[in-house]
Coordinates of C-alpha atoms and ligand atoms in Angstrom, one line a residue:
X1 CA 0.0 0.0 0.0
X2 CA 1.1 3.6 -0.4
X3 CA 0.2 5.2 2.6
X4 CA 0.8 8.9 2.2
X5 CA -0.3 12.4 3.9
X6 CA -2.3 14.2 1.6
X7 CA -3.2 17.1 4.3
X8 CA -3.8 17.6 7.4
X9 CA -6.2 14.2 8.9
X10 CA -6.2 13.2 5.2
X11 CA -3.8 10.4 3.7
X12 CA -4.0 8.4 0.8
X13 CA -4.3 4.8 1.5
X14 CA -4.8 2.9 -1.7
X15 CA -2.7 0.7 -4.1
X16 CA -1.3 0.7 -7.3
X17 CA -1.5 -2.3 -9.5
X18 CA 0.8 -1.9 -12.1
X19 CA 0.6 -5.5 -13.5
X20 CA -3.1 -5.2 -15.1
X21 CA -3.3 -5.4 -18.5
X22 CA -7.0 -5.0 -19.3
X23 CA -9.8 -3.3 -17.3
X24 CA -13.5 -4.9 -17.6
X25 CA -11.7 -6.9 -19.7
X26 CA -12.9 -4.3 -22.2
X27 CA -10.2 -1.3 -22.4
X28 CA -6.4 -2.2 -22.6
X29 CA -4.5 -0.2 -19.9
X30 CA -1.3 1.0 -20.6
X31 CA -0.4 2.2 -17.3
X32 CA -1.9 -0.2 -14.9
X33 CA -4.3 1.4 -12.3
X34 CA -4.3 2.2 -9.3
X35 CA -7.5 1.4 -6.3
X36 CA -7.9 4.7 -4.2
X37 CA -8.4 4.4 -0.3
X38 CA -8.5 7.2 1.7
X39 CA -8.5 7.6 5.8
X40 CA -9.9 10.6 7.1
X41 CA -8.6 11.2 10.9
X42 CA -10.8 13.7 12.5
X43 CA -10.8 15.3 16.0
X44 CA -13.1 12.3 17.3
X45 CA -14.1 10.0 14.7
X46 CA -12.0 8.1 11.2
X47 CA -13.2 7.5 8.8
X48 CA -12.0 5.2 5.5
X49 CA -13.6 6.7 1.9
X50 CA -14.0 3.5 -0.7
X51 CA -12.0 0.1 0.0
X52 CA -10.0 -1.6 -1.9
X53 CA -10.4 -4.3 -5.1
X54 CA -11.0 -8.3 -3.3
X55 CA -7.9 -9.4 -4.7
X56 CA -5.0 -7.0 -2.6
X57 CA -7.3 -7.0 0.7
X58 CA -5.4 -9.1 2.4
X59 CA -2.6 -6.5 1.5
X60 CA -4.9 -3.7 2.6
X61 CA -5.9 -5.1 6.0
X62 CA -2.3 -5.7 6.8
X63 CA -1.5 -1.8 6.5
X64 CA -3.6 -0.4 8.9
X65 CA -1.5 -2.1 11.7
X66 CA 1.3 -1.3 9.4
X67 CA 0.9 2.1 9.3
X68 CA -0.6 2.2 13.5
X69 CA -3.9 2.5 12.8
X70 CA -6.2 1.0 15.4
X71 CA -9.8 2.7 14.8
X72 CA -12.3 3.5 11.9
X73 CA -15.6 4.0 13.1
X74 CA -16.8 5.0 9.8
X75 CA -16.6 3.3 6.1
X76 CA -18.0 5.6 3.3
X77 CA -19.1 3.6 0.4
X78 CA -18.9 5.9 -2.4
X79 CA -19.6 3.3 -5.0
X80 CA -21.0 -0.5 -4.6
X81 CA -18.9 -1.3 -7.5
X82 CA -16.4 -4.4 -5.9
X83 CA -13.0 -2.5 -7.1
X84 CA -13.8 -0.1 -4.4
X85 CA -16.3 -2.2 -2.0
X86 CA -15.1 -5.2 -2.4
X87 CA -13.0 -5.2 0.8
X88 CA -15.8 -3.8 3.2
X89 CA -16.9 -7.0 4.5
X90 CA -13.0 -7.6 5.8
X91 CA -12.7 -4.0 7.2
X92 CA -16.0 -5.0 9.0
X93 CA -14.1 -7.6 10.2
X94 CA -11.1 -5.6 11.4
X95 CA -13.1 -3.1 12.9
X96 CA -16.3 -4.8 14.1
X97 CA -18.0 -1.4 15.9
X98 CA -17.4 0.6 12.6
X99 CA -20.0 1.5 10.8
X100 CA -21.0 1.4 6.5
X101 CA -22.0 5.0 5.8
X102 CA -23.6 5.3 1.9
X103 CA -27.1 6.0 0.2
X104 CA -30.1 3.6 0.1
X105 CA -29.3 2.4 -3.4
X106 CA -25.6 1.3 -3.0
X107 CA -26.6 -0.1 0.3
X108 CA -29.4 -2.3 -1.7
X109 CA -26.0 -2.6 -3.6
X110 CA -23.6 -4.0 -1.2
X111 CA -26.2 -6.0 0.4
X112 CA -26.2 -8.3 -2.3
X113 CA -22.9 -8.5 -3.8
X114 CA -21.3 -8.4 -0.7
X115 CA -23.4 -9.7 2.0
X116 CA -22.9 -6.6 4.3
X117 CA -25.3 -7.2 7.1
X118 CA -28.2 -4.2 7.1
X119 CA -27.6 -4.0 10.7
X120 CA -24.2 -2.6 9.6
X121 CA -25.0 0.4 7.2
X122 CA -25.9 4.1 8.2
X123 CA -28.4 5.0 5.4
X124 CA -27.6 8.6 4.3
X125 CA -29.3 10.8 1.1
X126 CA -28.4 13.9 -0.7
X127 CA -26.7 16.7 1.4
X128 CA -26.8 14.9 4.8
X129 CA -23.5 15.8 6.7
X130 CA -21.4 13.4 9.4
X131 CA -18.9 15.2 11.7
X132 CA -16.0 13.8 12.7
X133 CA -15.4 16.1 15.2
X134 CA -13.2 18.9 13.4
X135 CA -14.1 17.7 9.6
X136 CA -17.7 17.6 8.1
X137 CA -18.4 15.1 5.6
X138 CA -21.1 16.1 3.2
X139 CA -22.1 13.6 1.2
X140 CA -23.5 14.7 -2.8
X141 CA -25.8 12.2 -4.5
X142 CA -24.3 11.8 -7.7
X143 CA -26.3 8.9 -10.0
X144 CA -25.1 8.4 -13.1
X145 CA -21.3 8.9 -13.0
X146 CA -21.5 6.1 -13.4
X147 CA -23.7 4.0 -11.8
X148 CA -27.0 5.3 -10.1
X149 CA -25.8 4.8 -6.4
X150 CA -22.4 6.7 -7.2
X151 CA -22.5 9.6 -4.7
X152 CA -19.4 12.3 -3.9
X153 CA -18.1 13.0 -0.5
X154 CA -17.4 17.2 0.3
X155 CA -15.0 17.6 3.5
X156 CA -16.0 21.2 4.0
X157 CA -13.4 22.3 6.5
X158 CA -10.8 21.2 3.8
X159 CA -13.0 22.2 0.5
X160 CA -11.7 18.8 -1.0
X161 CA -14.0 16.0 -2.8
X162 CA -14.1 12.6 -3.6
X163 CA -15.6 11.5 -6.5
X164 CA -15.4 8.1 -6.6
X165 CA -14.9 6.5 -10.5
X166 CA -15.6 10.4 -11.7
X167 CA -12.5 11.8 -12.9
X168 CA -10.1 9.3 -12.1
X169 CA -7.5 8.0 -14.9
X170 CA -6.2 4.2 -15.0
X171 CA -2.7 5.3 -14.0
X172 CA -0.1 4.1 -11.3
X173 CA 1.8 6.7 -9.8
X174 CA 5.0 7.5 -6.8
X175 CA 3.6 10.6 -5.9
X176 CA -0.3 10.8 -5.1
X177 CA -0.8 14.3 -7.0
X178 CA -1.4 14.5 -10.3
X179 CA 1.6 16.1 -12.8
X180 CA 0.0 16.3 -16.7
X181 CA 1.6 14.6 -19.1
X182 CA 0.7 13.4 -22.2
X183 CA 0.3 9.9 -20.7
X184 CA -1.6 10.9 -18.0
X185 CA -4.4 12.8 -20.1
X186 CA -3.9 9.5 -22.9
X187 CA -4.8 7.2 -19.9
X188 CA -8.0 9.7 -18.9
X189 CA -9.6 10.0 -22.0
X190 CA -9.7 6.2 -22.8
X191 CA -11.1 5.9 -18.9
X192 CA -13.7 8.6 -19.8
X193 CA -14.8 6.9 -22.7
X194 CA -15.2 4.0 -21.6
X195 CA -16.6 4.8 -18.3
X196 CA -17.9 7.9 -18.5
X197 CA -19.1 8.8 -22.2
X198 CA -22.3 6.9 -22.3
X199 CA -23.2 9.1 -19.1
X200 CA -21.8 12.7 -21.1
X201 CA -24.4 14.8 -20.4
X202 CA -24.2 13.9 -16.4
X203 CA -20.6 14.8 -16.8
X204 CA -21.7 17.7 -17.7
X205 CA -24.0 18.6 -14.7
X206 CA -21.4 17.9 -12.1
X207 CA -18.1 19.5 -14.0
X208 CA -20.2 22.4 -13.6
X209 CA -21.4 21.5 -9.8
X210 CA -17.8 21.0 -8.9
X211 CA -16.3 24.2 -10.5
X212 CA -19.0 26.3 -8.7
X213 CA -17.6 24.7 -5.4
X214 CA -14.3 25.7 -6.0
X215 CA -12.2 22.9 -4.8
X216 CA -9.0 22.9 -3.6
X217 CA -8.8 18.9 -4.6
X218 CA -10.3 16.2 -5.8
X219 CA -9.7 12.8 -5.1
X220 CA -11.0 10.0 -6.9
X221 CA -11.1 6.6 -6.6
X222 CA -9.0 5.5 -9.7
X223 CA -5.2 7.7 -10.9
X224 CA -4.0 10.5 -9.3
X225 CA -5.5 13.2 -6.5
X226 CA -5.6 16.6 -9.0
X227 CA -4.6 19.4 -6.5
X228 CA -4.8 21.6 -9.6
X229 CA -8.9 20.7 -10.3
X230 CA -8.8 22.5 -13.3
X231 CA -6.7 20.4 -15.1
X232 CA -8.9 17.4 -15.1
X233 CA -12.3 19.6 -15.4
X234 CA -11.3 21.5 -18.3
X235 CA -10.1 18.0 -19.9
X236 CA -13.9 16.6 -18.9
X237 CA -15.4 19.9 -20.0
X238 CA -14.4 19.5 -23.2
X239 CA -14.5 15.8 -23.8
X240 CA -18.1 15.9 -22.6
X241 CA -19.5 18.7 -24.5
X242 CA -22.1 18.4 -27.4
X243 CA -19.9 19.0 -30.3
X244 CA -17.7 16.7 -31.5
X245 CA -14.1 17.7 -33.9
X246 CA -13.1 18.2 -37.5
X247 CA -12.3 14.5 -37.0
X248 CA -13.7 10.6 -39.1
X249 CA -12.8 7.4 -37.7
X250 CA -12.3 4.8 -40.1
X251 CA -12.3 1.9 -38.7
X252 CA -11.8 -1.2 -41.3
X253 CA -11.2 -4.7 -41.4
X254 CA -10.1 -6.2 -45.1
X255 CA -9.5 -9.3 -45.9
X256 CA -8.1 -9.2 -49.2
X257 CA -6.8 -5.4 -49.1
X258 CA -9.8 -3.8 -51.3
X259 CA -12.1 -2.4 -48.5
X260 CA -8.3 -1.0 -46.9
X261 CA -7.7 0.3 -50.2
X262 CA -11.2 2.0 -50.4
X263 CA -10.3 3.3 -46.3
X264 CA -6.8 4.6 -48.0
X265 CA -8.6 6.8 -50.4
X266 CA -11.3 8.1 -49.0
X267 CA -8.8 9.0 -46.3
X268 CA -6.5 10.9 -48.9
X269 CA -9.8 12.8 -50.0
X270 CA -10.8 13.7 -46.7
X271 CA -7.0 15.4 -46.0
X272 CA -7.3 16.9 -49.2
X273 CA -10.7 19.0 -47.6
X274 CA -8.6 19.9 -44.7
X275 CA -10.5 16.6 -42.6
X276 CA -8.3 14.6 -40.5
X277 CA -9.4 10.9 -40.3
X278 CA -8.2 8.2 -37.6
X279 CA -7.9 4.6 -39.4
X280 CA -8.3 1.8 -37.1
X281 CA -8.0 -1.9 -37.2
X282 CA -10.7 -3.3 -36.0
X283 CA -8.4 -7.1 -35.6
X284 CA -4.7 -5.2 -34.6
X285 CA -6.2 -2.7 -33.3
X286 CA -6.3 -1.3 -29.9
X287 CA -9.7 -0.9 -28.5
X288 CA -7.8 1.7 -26.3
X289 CA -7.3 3.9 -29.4
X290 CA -10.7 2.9 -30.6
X291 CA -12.0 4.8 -27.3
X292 CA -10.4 7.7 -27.2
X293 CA -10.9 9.0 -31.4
X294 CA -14.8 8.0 -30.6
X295 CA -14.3 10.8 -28.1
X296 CA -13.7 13.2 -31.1
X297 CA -14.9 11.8 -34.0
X298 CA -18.2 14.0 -35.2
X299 CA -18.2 11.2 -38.6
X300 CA -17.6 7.5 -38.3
X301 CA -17.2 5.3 -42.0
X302 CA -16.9 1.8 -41.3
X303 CA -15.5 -0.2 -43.6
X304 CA -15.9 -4.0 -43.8
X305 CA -14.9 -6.9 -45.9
X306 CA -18.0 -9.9 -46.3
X307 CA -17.9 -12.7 -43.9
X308 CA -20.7 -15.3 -44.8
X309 CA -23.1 -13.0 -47.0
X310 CA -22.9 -10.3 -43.6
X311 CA -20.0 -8.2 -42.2
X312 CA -17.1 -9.5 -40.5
X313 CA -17.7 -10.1 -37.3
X314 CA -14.9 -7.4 -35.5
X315 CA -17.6 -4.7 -37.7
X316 CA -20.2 -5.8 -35.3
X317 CA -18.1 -5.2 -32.7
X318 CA -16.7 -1.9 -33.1
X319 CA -20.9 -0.8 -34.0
X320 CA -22.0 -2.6 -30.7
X321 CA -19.1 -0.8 -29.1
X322 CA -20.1 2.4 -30.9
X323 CA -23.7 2.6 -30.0
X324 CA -23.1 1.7 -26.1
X325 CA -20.3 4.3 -25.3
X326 CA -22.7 7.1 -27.2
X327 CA -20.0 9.3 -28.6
X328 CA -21.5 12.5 -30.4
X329 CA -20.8 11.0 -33.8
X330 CA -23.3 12.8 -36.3
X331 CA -22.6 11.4 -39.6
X332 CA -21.5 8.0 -40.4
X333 CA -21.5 5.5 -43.5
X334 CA -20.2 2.3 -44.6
X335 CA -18.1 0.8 -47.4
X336 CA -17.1 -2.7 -48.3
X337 CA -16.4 -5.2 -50.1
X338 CA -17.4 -8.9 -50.9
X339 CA -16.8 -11.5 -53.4
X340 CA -19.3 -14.0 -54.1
X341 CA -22.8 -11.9 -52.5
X342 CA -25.1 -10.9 -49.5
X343 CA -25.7 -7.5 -47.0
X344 CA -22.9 -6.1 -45.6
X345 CA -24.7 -2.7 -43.9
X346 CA -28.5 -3.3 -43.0
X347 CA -27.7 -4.9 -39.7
X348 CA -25.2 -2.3 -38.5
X349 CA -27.2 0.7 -39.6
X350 CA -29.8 -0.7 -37.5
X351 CA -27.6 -1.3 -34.4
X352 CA -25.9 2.7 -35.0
X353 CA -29.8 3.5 -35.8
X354 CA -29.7 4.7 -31.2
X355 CA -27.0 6.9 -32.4
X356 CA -29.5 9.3 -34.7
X357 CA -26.7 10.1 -37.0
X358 CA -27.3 11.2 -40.4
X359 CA -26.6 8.4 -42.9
X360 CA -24.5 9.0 -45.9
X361 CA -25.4 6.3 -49.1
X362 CA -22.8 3.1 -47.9
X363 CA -21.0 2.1 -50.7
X364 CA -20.9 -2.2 -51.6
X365 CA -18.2 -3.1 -54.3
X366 CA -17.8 -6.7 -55.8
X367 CA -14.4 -7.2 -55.7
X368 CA -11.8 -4.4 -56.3
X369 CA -13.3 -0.7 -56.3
X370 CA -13.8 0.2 -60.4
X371 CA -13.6 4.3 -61.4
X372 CA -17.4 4.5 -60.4
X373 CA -16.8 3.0 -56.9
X374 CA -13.8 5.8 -56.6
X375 CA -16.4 8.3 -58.0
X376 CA -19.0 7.6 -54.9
X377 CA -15.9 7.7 -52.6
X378 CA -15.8 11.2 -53.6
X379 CA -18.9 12.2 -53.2
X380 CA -18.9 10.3 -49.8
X381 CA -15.7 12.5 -48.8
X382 CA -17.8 15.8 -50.3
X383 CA -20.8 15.0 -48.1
X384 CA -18.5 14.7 -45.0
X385 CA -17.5 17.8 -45.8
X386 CA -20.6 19.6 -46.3
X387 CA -21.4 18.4 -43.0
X388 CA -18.7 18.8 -41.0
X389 CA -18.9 22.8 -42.7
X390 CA -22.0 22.9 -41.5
X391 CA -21.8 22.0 -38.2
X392 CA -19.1 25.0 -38.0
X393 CA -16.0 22.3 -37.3
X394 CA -14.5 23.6 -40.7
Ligands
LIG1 FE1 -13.9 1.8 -10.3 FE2 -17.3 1.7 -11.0 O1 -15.7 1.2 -10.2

C-alpha cells in the first residue's frame, strides 16, 4: 500500500496495481491502475472513503497495523462497484464497531454483492452531513457517473472531494498528485470513454457543480489526486460537450486489401478538404485507441470486408461498441467489399440507428473498387464535408 499524507487528517491509502493489463476486460491499460483508499482522521471520529479491489485486501488489511492505525468508526461507500467495496466486509471484520456510511441504493448494492449485514450500514441521502469532530463530511448524490448509487463526499473544512470513479485515470503513480503529461491525459480520456461517455451529459452537470464549489482537490477513486482541479475539469469539460471535432474514424477490417484500399482513399480525399481521419484496425487494433478517437470523432465510415453473405464479425463489434459508449458522432457511412454476395450494412445501420446520425449512401463493391466506386468515394468524402462545414468544425 502507499500510505501517504495528503493534508492535514487526510492520507491516501490505496494501491497501485501496475501488472493489469485490461480493465472490464474491455479497455487495454497501458499504465496499470491504481484502487484509491483514503483515511480521514478527525478530531473524534475516522473514517475510511472506498476500500479496496477483493484481490489485494489481504494486502490492505495488513497496513492499517502497518501504518498504527487502530480505529475506523466509519466506512463511506462511495460506490457498490467491488474495485472499491469489495473489501468492506474484511474492514468490518477488522473493525467490528465501525459503521457502512452510503445512500439507500448502494446499500441495496452492497447488500447483495457483498453480503454486508443491514444492521451494519448508516443509510444517508443527498446533502446529509457526518462530523468527525473537526471535519464535516457532506455527502453529494451523484447517480449516473457512473452507476445510479455513485455519490461524492465534500470535507467542507478542507474544501476537498471525492468523487469516486468520476475523474479518475487508470494510471499508477509514486507521488499521489497529479503532474499532466501526455500519458496521464492519454490514460483519462480512454477511462472517460469507456466509463464515463455513455453518461456525457451527467458529466456535464457535475463538471459544472464542482467548478461552482471551488475545490481545492479532488480525489478519486481510480489515478492521481488533482490538487490543480482544473486540469482534469477542463479536460472533462471538453471531452463531454455536445460538439464533436473536425475528425472521421475509419475503422476497417479487409481481408483481401480492397475495402483497406477504399479506407486509403477516402482518407487521402478527406486530408485533401482539410479533414483529419483516424484509421483503425478493427483485428490489430487497440480498443484503447478505438475509445479515445470516438471521443472526437463528429463522422464514423466503417469499412468491412464480407464474412458469410454479412459483415465480418470485428464490424459488429466496433458498432455494438459504438452505440453503447454514445460518442457524439453525427454522420456516419459504410463501405465494403465482398466476393461472391449478400448485406454487408442493413444490420449495422440498425444497431448505430440509437446513435441518430445522419446516414450517408454506404457504398458495396464486388471485388476491387472500379472508377465508379472511386467516384461515390468522392462524393462520400464531399458529403462529410458539407457536413462537417455545417456544423461549424470547418
Ligand atoms: Fe472503479 Fe465503478 O468502479
Amino acid at each position: 500500500m502507499l500510505y501517504k499524507k495528503i493534508k492535514d487528517g487526510i492520507f491516501y491509502a490505496g494501491m497501485n496495481d501496475k501488472d493489469r493489463l485490461i480493465f472490464d476486460e474491455l479497455i487495454p491499460l497501458d499504465n496499470g491502475t491504481s484502487y484509491n483508499s483514503y483515511l480521514i482522521s478527525g478530531s473524534e471520529k475516522t473514517a475510511v472513503i472506498d476500500t479496496m479491489y477483493p484481490k489485494f485486501t489481504k494486502e490492505y488489511i495488513n497496513s492499517f497495523d502497518e501504518n498504527g492505525i487502530t480505529k475506523v468508526d466509519y466506512i463511506i461507500a462511495n460506490h457498490g462497484e467491488q474495485d472499491h467495496s469489495g473489501s468492506i466486509p474484511a474492514l468490518l471484520e477488522k473493525f467490528p464497531d465501525a459503521v457502512v456510511v452510503t445512500n439507500a441504493i448502494c446499500a441495496g448494492n452492497i447488500k447483495e454483492m457483498l453480503l454486508v449485514p443491514e444492521n451494519k450500514i448508516k443509510i444517508i441521502s443527498n446533502n446529509d452531513e457526518l462530523s468527525l469532530g473537526n471535519k464535516t463530511l457532506n455527502f453529494i448524490m451523484a447517480p449516473g457517473v457512473h452507476w445510479p448509487d455513485t455519490m461524492f463526499t465534500y470535507i467542507k473544512e478542507d474544501n476537498i472531494i471525492f468523487t469516486c470513479d468520476f475523474l479518475g485515470s487508470h494510471y499508477i503513480f509514486d507521488d499521489v498528485f497529479a503532474v499532466p503529461s501526455k500519458e496521464l491525459e492519454k490514460s483519462a480520456k480512454k477511462y472517460y470513454a469507456e466509463i464515463m461517455m455513455p453518461f456525457s451529459f451527467v458529466c456535464r452537470k457535475y463538471v459544472k457543480q464542482i467548478k461552482e464549489l471551488n475545490v481545492e482537490m479532488i480525489l478519486p477513486s481510480h489515478g492521481p489526486v488533482h490538487n490543480n482541479p482544473s486540469y482534469i475539469l477542463d479536460l472533462y469539460e471538453d471531452w463531454a460537450g455536445e460538439k464533436g471535432k473536425n475528425l472521421v474514424l475509419l475503422p476497417y477490417v479487409s481481408m483481401y486489401n480492397s475495402t483497406k484500399e477504399m479506407i486509403d482513399y477516402l482518407a487521402e480525399k478527406l486530408q485533401e478538404k482539410g479533414i483529419p481521419s483516424f484509421k483503425y484496425d478493427m483485428v490489430d487494433g487497440n480498443l484503447g485507441d478505438l475509445a479515445i478517437a470516438l471521443v472526437d470523432s463528429t463522422t464514423i465510415v466503417l469499412g468491412t470486408s464480407m464474412v458469410l453473405a454479412g459483415p465480418h464479425p470485428a464490424a459488429f463489434n466496433t458498432i455494438y461498441l459504438a452505440g453503447i459508449l454514445k460518442p457524439k458522432v453525427k454522420v456516419a457511412s459504410f463501405i465494403g467489399s465482398y466476393g461472391w454476395g449478400g448485406n454487408l450494412f442493413g444490420k449495422m445501420a440498425e444497431m448505430l440507428a440509437p446513435l441518430k446520425c445522419d446516414i450517408i449512401e454506404p457504398i458495396q463493391v464486388k471485388g476491387k473498387a472500379k472508377k465508379e466506386d472511386y467516384l461515390k468515394l468522392d462524393k462520400m468524402a464531399d458529403e462529410i464535408y458539407l457536413k462537417h462545414k455545417s456544423l461549424g468544425l470547418i
